[in-house]
CSV table of C-alpha atoms and ligand atoms in Angstrom, one decimal:
chain,number,residue,atom,x,y,z
A,1,MET,CA,-29.6,-4.8,-4.6
A,2,ILE,CA,-25.5,-5.6,-6.7
A,3,LYS,CA,-25.6,-5.1,-9.9
A,4,ARG,CA,-23.8,-7.9,-11.9
A,5,HIS,CA,-20.0,-5.3,-13.4
A,6,GLU,CA,-20.2,-5.4,-16.4
A,7,GLU,CA,-16.2,-5.5,-16.7
A,8,PRO,CA,-14.8,-8.4,-15.0
A,9,VAL,CA,-13.0,-7.3,-10.9
A,10,MET,CA,-9.4,-9.7,-10.7
A,11,VAL,CA,-8.7,-10.4,-7.6
A,12,THR,CA,-5.5,-8.0,-8.7
A,13,ARG,CA,-4.6,-4.7,-11.0
A,14,SER,CA,-1.6,-4.3,-12.3
A,15,SER,CA,-0.6,-1.1,-11.0
A,16,LEU,CA,0.9,1.8,-13.9
A,17,PRO,CA,2.6,5.2,-13.3
A,18,PRO,CA,1.1,8.2,-16.0
A,19,LEU,CA,2.0,7.2,-19.7
A,20,GLU,CA,4.2,10.4,-19.7
A,21,GLU,CA,6.3,9.3,-17.1
A,22,TYR,CA,6.9,5.7,-18.4
A,23,VAL,CA,8.0,7.6,-22.0
A,24,GLU,CA,10.1,10.3,-20.3
A,25,MET,CA,12.5,7.5,-19.5
A,26,LEU,CA,12.1,6.5,-22.9
A,27,LYS,CA,14.5,8.6,-24.8
A,28,PRO,CA,17.4,7.9,-22.8
A,29,ILE,CA,18.0,4.8,-23.8
A,30,TRP,CA,17.7,5.6,-26.9
A,31,ASP,CA,20.8,8.0,-27.4
A,32,SER,CA,22.8,5.2,-25.1
A,33,ALA,CA,21.4,3.0,-27.7
A,34,TRP,CA,22.3,0.4,-23.7
A,35,LEU,CA,19.4,-1.7,-24.1
A,36,THR,CA,20.4,-4.4,-21.1
A,37,ASN,CA,23.2,-5.4,-19.4
A,38,MET,CA,23.2,-3.3,-16.3
A,39,GLY,CA,23.0,-0.4,-17.6
A,40,GLU,CA,22.2,4.1,-15.9
A,41,TYR,CA,18.2,2.5,-15.2
A,42,HIS,CA,19.6,-0.7,-13.3
A,43,GLU,CA,22.1,1.4,-10.9
A,44,THR,CA,19.7,3.5,-10.0
A,45,LEU,CA,16.1,1.5,-9.2
A,46,LYS,CA,19.7,-0.7,-7.4
A,47,GLU,CA,20.3,2.0,-5.4
A,48,LYS,CA,16.6,3.5,-4.9
A,49,LEU,CA,15.8,-0.3,-4.2
A,50,LYS,CA,18.9,-0.8,-1.0
A,51,THR,CA,17.6,2.5,-0.1
A,52,TYR,CA,13.9,2.3,0.0
A,53,LEU,CA,14.4,-1.6,1.5
A,54,LYS,CA,16.5,-0.9,3.9
A,55,THR,CA,19.1,-3.3,2.8
A,56,PRO,CA,22.8,-2.4,2.1
A,57,ASN,CA,23.4,-5.4,0.2
A,58,LEU,CA,20.7,-5.8,-3.2
A,59,GLU,CA,21.2,-7.8,-7.1
A,60,LEU,CA,18.6,-6.9,-9.5
A,61,PHE,CA,17.1,-9.9,-11.9
A,62,VAL,CA,15.1,-10.2,-14.7
A,63,ASN,CA,12.0,-11.7,-12.4
A,64,GLY,CA,12.0,-13.0,-8.8
A,65,HIS,CA,12.4,-16.4,-9.7
A,66,MET,CA,15.6,-16.5,-11.2
A,67,ALA,CA,16.2,-14.3,-8.3
A,68,LEU,CA,16.0,-17.2,-5.6
A,69,GLU,CA,17.2,-20.2,-8.0
A,70,LEU,CA,20.2,-17.8,-8.7
A,71,THR,CA,20.5,-17.4,-4.7
A,72,LEU,CA,19.8,-20.9,-3.9
A,73,GLN,CA,22.9,-21.2,-6.4
A,74,ALA,CA,25.3,-19.1,-4.7
A,75,MET,CA,24.5,-20.4,-1.5
A,76,LYS,CA,26.7,-24.1,-2.3
A,77,LEU,CA,23.1,-25.9,-0.8
A,78,THR,CA,23.1,-29.6,-0.8
A,79,GLY,CA,20.7,-32.2,-0.2
A,80,GLU,CA,17.9,-31.4,1.1
A,81,VAL,CA,15.7,-27.9,1.9
A,82,ILE,CA,13.0,-27.2,4.2
A,83,THR,CA,10.1,-25.3,2.5
A,84,THR,CA,6.9,-24.8,3.1
A,85,PRO,CA,3.4,-25.7,0.3
A,86,PHE,CA,1.8,-23.1,0.7
A,87,SER,CA,3.4,-20.8,-1.7
A,88,PHE,CA,3.0,-20.4,-4.9
A,89,ALA,CA,5.0,-22.6,-7.5
A,90,SER,CA,8.4,-21.2,-7.4
A,91,THR,CA,9.7,-21.7,-4.4
A,92,THR,CA,9.4,-25.5,-4.8
A,93,HIS,CA,10.5,-25.5,-8.3
A,94,ALA,CA,13.6,-23.0,-6.9
A,95,ILE,CA,14.7,-26.4,-5.4
A,96,VAL,CA,14.1,-28.6,-7.6
A,97,ARG,CA,15.3,-27.0,-10.8
A,98,ASN,CA,18.5,-26.7,-8.5
A,99,GLY,CA,18.9,-30.4,-8.5
A,100,LEU,CA,17.9,-30.2,-3.9
A,101,THR,CA,15.3,-32.3,-2.9
A,102,PRO,CA,12.5,-29.7,-0.6
A,103,VAL,CA,11.3,-32.2,2.3
A,104,PHE,CA,8.1,-29.4,3.4
A,105,CYS,CA,7.4,-28.3,6.5
A,106,ASP,CA,3.4,-27.7,8.1
A,107,ILE,CA,2.1,-23.9,7.9
A,108,ASN,CA,0.8,-22.5,11.4
A,109,GLU,CA,-2.3,-22.2,12.2
A,110,GLU,CA,-2.3,-17.8,12.7
A,111,ASP,CA,-0.2,-17.3,10.1
A,112,TYR,CA,0.5,-19.2,8.0
A,113,THR,CA,4.3,-19.4,7.2
A,114,ILE,CA,6.0,-22.2,8.4
A,115,ASP,CA,5.0,-24.1,11.5
A,116,VAL,CA,8.2,-23.3,13.6
A,117,ASP,CA,7.3,-26.3,16.2
A,118,LYS,CA,7.5,-28.9,13.7
A,119,LEU,CA,11.1,-27.5,12.4
A,120,GLU,CA,12.8,-28.5,13.9
A,121,SER,CA,11.9,-32.4,13.5
A,122,LEU,CA,12.6,-32.7,10.3
A,123,ILE,CA,15.9,-31.5,9.8
A,124,THR,CA,18.2,-34.4,9.0
A,125,GLU,CA,22.9,-34.4,8.1
A,126,LYS,CA,21.4,-33.6,5.1
A,127,THR,CA,19.6,-30.6,5.3
A,128,SER,CA,21.1,-27.2,3.9
A,129,ALA,CA,19.3,-24.9,4.0
A,130,ILE,CA,15.7,-23.2,5.1
A,131,VAL,CA,13.3,-21.8,2.9
A,132,PRO,CA,10.7,-19.9,4.6
A,133,VAL,CA,8.4,-17.4,2.9
A,134,HIS,CA,6.5,-14.8,3.7
A,135,VAL,CA,3.4,-15.9,2.0
A,136,TYR,CA,0.8,-12.7,2.1
A,137,GLY,CA,3.6,-11.1,3.1
A,138,ASN,CA,3.1,-12.1,6.7
A,139,PRO,CA,6.4,-11.7,8.3
A,140,CYS,CA,7.7,-15.5,9.6
A,141,ASP,CA,9.2,-15.9,13.0
A,142,VAL,CA,12.4,-14.5,11.1
A,143,LYS,CA,13.7,-15.0,15.3
A,144,ARG,CA,13.4,-18.6,16.3
A,145,ILE,CA,14.0,-19.1,12.4
A,146,GLN,CA,17.2,-17.8,13.1
A,147,GLU,CA,17.8,-20.1,16.3
A,148,ILE,CA,16.8,-22.7,14.6
A,149,ALA,CA,19.2,-22.9,11.6
A,150,ASP,CA,21.8,-21.3,13.4
A,151,ARG,CA,21.9,-24.5,16.1
A,152,HIS,CA,22.1,-26.7,13.4
A,153,GLY,CA,24.3,-24.6,11.0
A,154,LEU,CA,22.1,-23.9,8.1
A,155,LYS,CA,21.0,-21.1,5.4
A,156,VAL,CA,18.4,-19.5,5.7
A,157,ILE,CA,16.8,-18.4,2.4
A,158,TYR,CA,13.4,-16.2,2.9
A,159,ASP,CA,10.9,-16.5,0.0
A,160,ALA,CA,10.2,-11.8,0.4
A,161,ALA,CA,8.0,-12.3,-2.9
A,162,HIS,CA,4.8,-10.8,-1.1
A,163,THR,CA,6.8,-7.6,1.8
A,164,PHE,CA,8.2,-5.4,-0.6
A,165,GLY,CA,8.9,-2.6,1.7
A,166,GLU,CA,7.7,-4.3,5.3
A,167,GLU,CA,9.9,-3.9,8.4
A,168,ILE,CA,10.1,-5.3,11.4
A,169,ASP,CA,10.2,-2.6,14.4
A,170,GLY,CA,12.1,-0.3,11.8
A,171,VAL,CA,14.1,-3.3,10.1
A,172,GLY,CA,13.7,-4.3,6.9
A,173,ILE,CA,12.6,-7.6,5.7
A,174,GLY,CA,15.3,-8.5,3.4
A,175,GLN,CA,17.9,-8.3,6.2
A,176,PHE,CA,16.8,-11.2,7.8
A,177,GLY,CA,18.3,-14.7,7.1
A,178,ASP,CA,21.4,-15.3,4.5
A,179,ALA,CA,18.9,-14.0,1.9
A,180,SER,CA,15.1,-12.7,0.1
A,181,MET,CA,14.0,-12.5,-3.2
A,182,PHE,CA,11.6,-9.7,-3.4
A,183,SER,CA,9.5,-10.3,-7.0
A,184,PHE,CA,8.5,-7.6,-8.8
A,185,HIS,CA,6.0,-8.9,-11.1
A,186,ALA,CA,3.2,-7.0,-12.8
A,187,THR,CA,1.1,-8.0,-10.0
A,188,LYS,CA,3.1,-8.0,-6.7
A,189,VAL,CA,2.6,-4.4,-4.8
A,190,PHE,CA,5.7,-3.3,-6.5
A,191,HIS,CA,7.2,-4.2,-10.1
A,192,SER,CA,8.7,-3.5,-12.7
A,193,ILE,CA,6.6,-5.3,-15.0
A,194,GLU,CA,8.7,-9.0,-14.6
A,195,GLY,CA,11.9,-8.0,-11.9
A,196,GLY,CA,13.5,-9.0,-9.1
A,197,ALA,CA,16.2,-8.2,-6.4
A,198,VAL,CA,18.2,-10.3,-3.7
A,199,ALA,CA,18.5,-9.3,-0.7
A,200,PHE,CA,21.9,-11.0,0.9
A,201,HIS,CA,23.4,-10.4,4.3
A,202,ASP,CA,27.4,-11.4,3.8
A,203,SER,CA,28.1,-8.6,1.4
A,204,LYS,CA,31.1,-11.3,-1.0
A,205,LEU,CA,28.0,-13.0,-1.9
A,206,LYS,CA,27.4,-10.0,-4.0
A,207,ASP,CA,30.0,-11.0,-7.2
A,208,LEU,CA,28.8,-14.6,-7.7
A,209,LEU,CA,25.1,-13.7,-7.7
A,210,TYR,CA,26.1,-10.7,-10.4
A,211,GLN,CA,27.8,-13.6,-12.3
A,212,LEU,CA,25.3,-16.4,-12.2
A,213,LYS,CA,22.8,-13.5,-13.3
A,214,ASN,CA,25.1,-13.7,-16.5
A,215,PHE,CA,25.7,-17.4,-17.7
A,216,GLY,CA,28.2,-18.0,-15.7
A,217,ILE,CA,30.9,-15.7,-16.6
A,218,THR,CA,33.4,-14.4,-13.8
A,219,GLY,CA,36.1,-12.9,-16.7
A,220,TYR,CA,36.9,-11.7,-19.8
A,221,GLU,CA,37.2,-15.1,-22.1
A,222,GLN,CA,36.4,-16.5,-18.8
A,223,VAL,CA,32.8,-18.5,-17.7
A,224,GLU,CA,34.1,-20.2,-13.7
A,225,TYR,CA,30.2,-21.3,-13.6
A,226,VAL,CA,26.7,-22.4,-15.1
A,227,GLY,CA,25.4,-19.8,-15.3
A,228,ALA,CA,22.4,-18.3,-16.8
A,229,ASN,CA,20.4,-15.5,-18.1
A,230,GLY,CA,18.6,-13.3,-14.7
A,231,LYS,CA,19.6,-9.9,-15.7
A,232,MET,CA,16.7,-7.5,-15.1
A,233,ASN,CA,16.4,-4.8,-19.0
A,234,GLU,CA,16.8,-1.2,-19.1
A,235,PHE,CA,12.3,-0.7,-19.7
A,236,GLN,CA,11.8,-2.8,-16.7
A,237,ALA,CA,14.5,-1.4,-14.7
A,238,ALA,CA,13.0,2.1,-16.0
A,239,MET,CA,9.1,0.7,-15.0
A,240,GLY,CA,10.6,-0.1,-11.5
A,241,LEU,CA,11.9,3.3,-11.6
A,242,CYS,CA,8.8,5.4,-11.9
A,243,ASN,CA,6.0,2.9,-9.7
A,244,LEU,CA,9.3,3.5,-6.7
A,245,ARG,CA,7.9,7.3,-7.3
A,246,HIS,CA,3.5,5.7,-6.6
A,247,VAL,CA,4.7,3.0,-4.8
A,248,ASP,CA,4.3,4.3,-1.1
A,249,ALA,CA,0.1,5.9,-2.6
A,250,ASP,CA,-0.3,3.1,-3.4
A,251,ILE,CA,0.5,1.3,0.0
A,252,ALA,CA,-1.7,3.4,1.8
A,253,LYS,CA,-4.1,2.5,-0.6
A,254,ARG,CA,-4.3,-1.0,-0.1
A,255,LYS,CA,-4.4,-0.1,3.6
A,256,VAL,CA,-7.8,1.9,3.5
A,257,LEU,CA,-9.5,-0.9,1.5
A,258,THR,CA,-8.4,-3.7,3.9
A,259,GLU,CA,-9.0,-1.5,7.2
A,260,ARG,CA,-13.1,-1.9,4.5
A,261,TYR,CA,-12.7,-5.3,4.2
A,262,ARG,CA,-11.4,-5.8,7.7
A,263,GLU,CA,-14.6,-4.4,9.4
A,264,ARG,CA,-17.3,-5.7,7.3
A,265,LEU,CA,-15.6,-8.8,8.2
A,266,GLY,CA,-13.3,-9.3,11.0
A,267,GLY,CA,-15.8,-10.8,13.4
A,268,VAL,CA,-18.1,-12.9,11.7
A,269,GLU,CA,-18.6,-16.0,12.8
A,270,GLY,CA,-17.2,-19.5,10.9
A,271,ILE,CA,-14.5,-16.4,8.8
A,272,ARG,CA,-11.2,-15.5,9.5
A,273,LEU,CA,-8.7,-13.3,9.1
A,274,CYS,CA,-4.6,-12.5,9.9
A,275,LYS,CA,-4.4,-11.0,13.4
A,276,GLU,CA,-1.5,-7.9,12.3
A,277,LYS,CA,1.6,-8.1,14.6
A,278,GLU,CA,2.9,-5.4,16.3
A,279,GLY,CA,6.0,-3.7,14.4
A,280,VAL,CA,5.7,-4.7,11.4
A,281,ARG,CA,4.7,-2.4,8.8
A,282,TYR,CA,2.9,-4.3,6.9
A,283,ASN,CA,2.3,-3.3,2.4
A,284,TYR,CA,-1.2,-4.6,1.9
A,285,ALA,CA,-0.5,-7.8,-0.6
A,286,TYR,CA,-3.6,-9.7,0.0
A,287,MET,CA,-7.1,-9.8,1.7
A,288,PRO,CA,-6.6,-13.8,2.0
A,289,VAL,CA,-9.7,-15.0,4.2
A,290,VAL,CA,-10.9,-18.9,5.4
A,291,PHE,CA,-14.0,-20.4,5.7
A,292,GLU,CA,-14.2,-22.2,8.5
A,293,GLY,CA,-17.6,-23.2,9.6
A,294,TYR,CA,-18.8,-20.6,7.7
A,295,GLY,CA,-22.5,-20.6,6.3
A,296,ALA,CA,-21.0,-21.6,3.0
A,297,ASP,CA,-17.5,-23.0,1.9
A,298,ARG,CA,-14.8,-21.0,0.2
A,299,ASP,CA,-15.2,-22.4,-3.5
A,300,GLU,CA,-20.1,-21.6,-3.1
A,301,ILE,CA,-18.3,-18.0,-2.4
A,302,PHE,CA,-15.7,-18.2,-4.4
A,303,ALA,CA,-19.0,-18.9,-7.4
A,304,ALA,CA,-21.2,-16.3,-5.8
A,305,LEU,CA,-18.9,-13.6,-6.4
A,306,LYS,CA,-17.8,-15.2,-10.0
A,307,GLU,CA,-22.0,-14.7,-10.1
A,308,TYR,CA,-21.2,-11.3,-10.0
A,309,ASN,CA,-18.8,-11.1,-12.7
A,310,ILE,CA,-15.7,-10.8,-9.7
A,311,PHE,CA,-12.7,-13.1,-9.4
A,312,ALA,CA,-11.5,-13.5,-6.2
A,313,ARG,CA,-8.7,-16.5,-6.0
A,314,LYS,CA,-8.0,-19.6,-4.6
A,315,TYR,CA,-4.3,-18.4,-3.7
A,316,PHE,CA,-2.6,-20.7,-2.9
A,317,TYR,CA,-4.6,-23.8,-4.5
A,318,PRO,CA,-3.8,-26.9,-4.2
A,319,CYS,CA,0.1,-27.1,-2.2
A,320,ILE,CA,2.6,-27.1,-4.3
A,321,ASN,CA,2.3,-30.7,-1.9
A,322,ASP,CA,-0.5,-32.8,-4.7
A,323,TYR,CA,1.1,-31.0,-7.5
A,324,ALA,CA,1.0,-33.5,-9.9
A,325,CYS,CA,5.0,-33.1,-10.7
A,326,TYR,CA,5.9,-33.8,-7.2
A,327,ARG,CA,2.6,-36.0,-6.8
A,328,ASP,CA,4.8,-39.0,-7.0
A,329,GLN,CA,6.9,-38.0,-4.8
A,330,PHE,CA,5.3,-35.8,-1.6
A,331,SER,CA,1.6,-35.9,-0.9
A,332,SER,CA,-0.3,-32.6,1.0
A,333,ASP,CA,-1.4,-35.5,3.7
A,334,ASP,CA,1.8,-34.7,5.4
A,335,THR,CA,1.0,-31.2,5.9
A,336,PRO,CA,-2.5,-31.3,7.2
A,337,VAL,CA,-2.9,-28.2,8.3
A,338,ALA,CA,-1.8,-26.4,4.4
A,339,LYS,CA,-4.4,-28.7,3.4
A,340,ARG,CA,-6.6,-27.9,4.9
A,341,ILE,CA,-6.5,-24.3,4.6
A,342,ALA,CA,-6.0,-24.9,1.0
A,343,SER,CA,-9.4,-25.9,0.4
A,344,GLU,CA,-10.9,-23.2,2.8
A,345,VAL,CA,-8.9,-19.7,1.8
A,346,LEU,CA,-10.0,-16.8,-1.1
A,347,THR,CA,-7.9,-13.8,-1.7
A,348,LEU,CA,-10.5,-11.1,-2.1
A,349,PRO,CA,-9.5,-8.9,-5.0
A,350,LEU,CA,-7.5,-5.8,-3.8
A,351,TYR,CA,-5.5,-3.2,-6.1
A,352,PRO,CA,-4.8,0.4,-5.3
A,353,ASP,CA,-7.2,1.6,-7.7
A,354,LEU,CA,-9.8,-0.9,-6.2
A,355,SER,CA,-13.8,1.4,-4.8
A,356,LEU,CA,-14.3,0.8,-1.4
A,357,GLU,CA,-18.1,0.5,-2.5
A,358,THR,CA,-15.8,-2.7,-4.5
A,359,VAL,CA,-15.6,-3.8,-1.5
A,360,ASP,CA,-18.5,-3.5,0.6
A,361,GLU,CA,-20.4,-4.9,-2.7
A,362,ILE,CA,-17.9,-8.3,-2.3
A,363,CYS,CA,-18.3,-8.1,1.8
A,364,ASP,CA,-22.6,-8.1,1.0
A,365,ILE,CA,-21.7,-11.4,-1.1
A,366,ILE,CA,-20.2,-13.1,1.2
A,367,LEU,CA,-21.9,-11.9,3.9
A,368,LYS,CA,-24.9,-12.7,1.8
A,369,CYS,CA,-23.8,-16.2,1.4
A,370,GLY,CA,-23.3,-17.0,5.2
A,371,GLU,CA,-27.4,-16.1,5.7
A,372,LYS,CA,-28.7,-17.9,3.3
A,373,THR,CA,-26.9,-21.2,4.3
A,374,LYS,CA,-27.5,-21.6,7.8
B,1,LIG,C1,5.3,-13.9,-7.3
B,1,LIG,C2,6.2,-15.2,-6.3
B,1,LIG,C3,7.1,-16.2,-6.8
B,1,LIG,C4,8.0,-15.2,-8.2
B,1,LIG,O1,8.3,-14.3,-8.8
B,1,LIG,P1,8.1,-14.0,-9.9
B,1,LIG,O2,8.9,-12.3,-9.8
B,1,LIG,O3,6.8,-14.1,-10.6
B,1,LIG,O4,9.1,-14.9,-10.7
B,1,LIG,C5,8.1,-16.1,-5.8
B,1,LIG,N1,7.7,-16.9,-4.4
B,1,LIG,C6,6.7,-16.3,-4.7
B,1,LIG,C7,5.7,-16.5,-2.6
B,1,LIG,C8,5.2,-15.7,-5.7
B,1,LIG,O5,4.3,-14.8,-5.0
């Protein structure tokens, strides 16, 4: 018998360092009274992340969204930008808030990243960039995307919010394309409460990114760009430095939990899990499960788990092209795979301190649902 959890089990739970570790970091902030504007912790975190993410060029931001929005601005894009609707609101909003037109490409069935076979037919003379998403930590087909981009002279900016610390054949995921945005939001694998970073290819972009996150100020008494305020403060950087010490241990714990989910749910008829690719160092950010022809549908599984006070998430549902703010312009009918997967996918609870016992309970509930209706 599975008992209802007293405390709700959420889909994620923020990792926190031991309180003393963070408190210890505060003293120097009080001593210097330097709270934000690229202080000491900011600079230290930036250097440590360059090493960890294996990327030579990196700038920190107040959050991942501002990082993406300002990077698109820095690329001086025009016209249309191709992206996928199977992502978090941020990806498309960053495009639209730059005055650009999003063009939605469908996703593939295997890992829910951009369908490279459908990408080229969406390119027009107005296209200036591609913004693919390494969704759930599944790396896009970076090689083919780059080939297409090169053929048409397009910029590639990855939404790498889910892929902190991932590598393809030993190469940091942030090294692909012209730039990659990482999110350090509290719910992500690595966080600085709120926070984000951009890894970029052309070292000349450094000054521009720095200026854009600081109101477009380019010098004393000189403002050259319509920038924003995208600076990471010292309290965020301090949290980032603490969490960086523990992130490898956290990823190792996530791996064990993911393996248990895979062991229990893999191979069950009607349940689809993403296949892992050779040569990828994963961070085990999410546990997406697609129910297709299973004894119970996604919404039934969601409701069944809720009975036990367990909250999975319909992530990503709805598709971005079905949002109220975009509904008059776009429709998920144009991206049928994304539309279907969005209605069948559930991300299951996954965070370092989740117990294997709870994972087993979640799997038991799901498997029981499947039998019941058969
Ligand atoms: C979290 C997330 C973002 C935005 O990052 P914030 O740091 O929350 O601003 C962007 N894209 C995706 C896919 C995300 O999951």
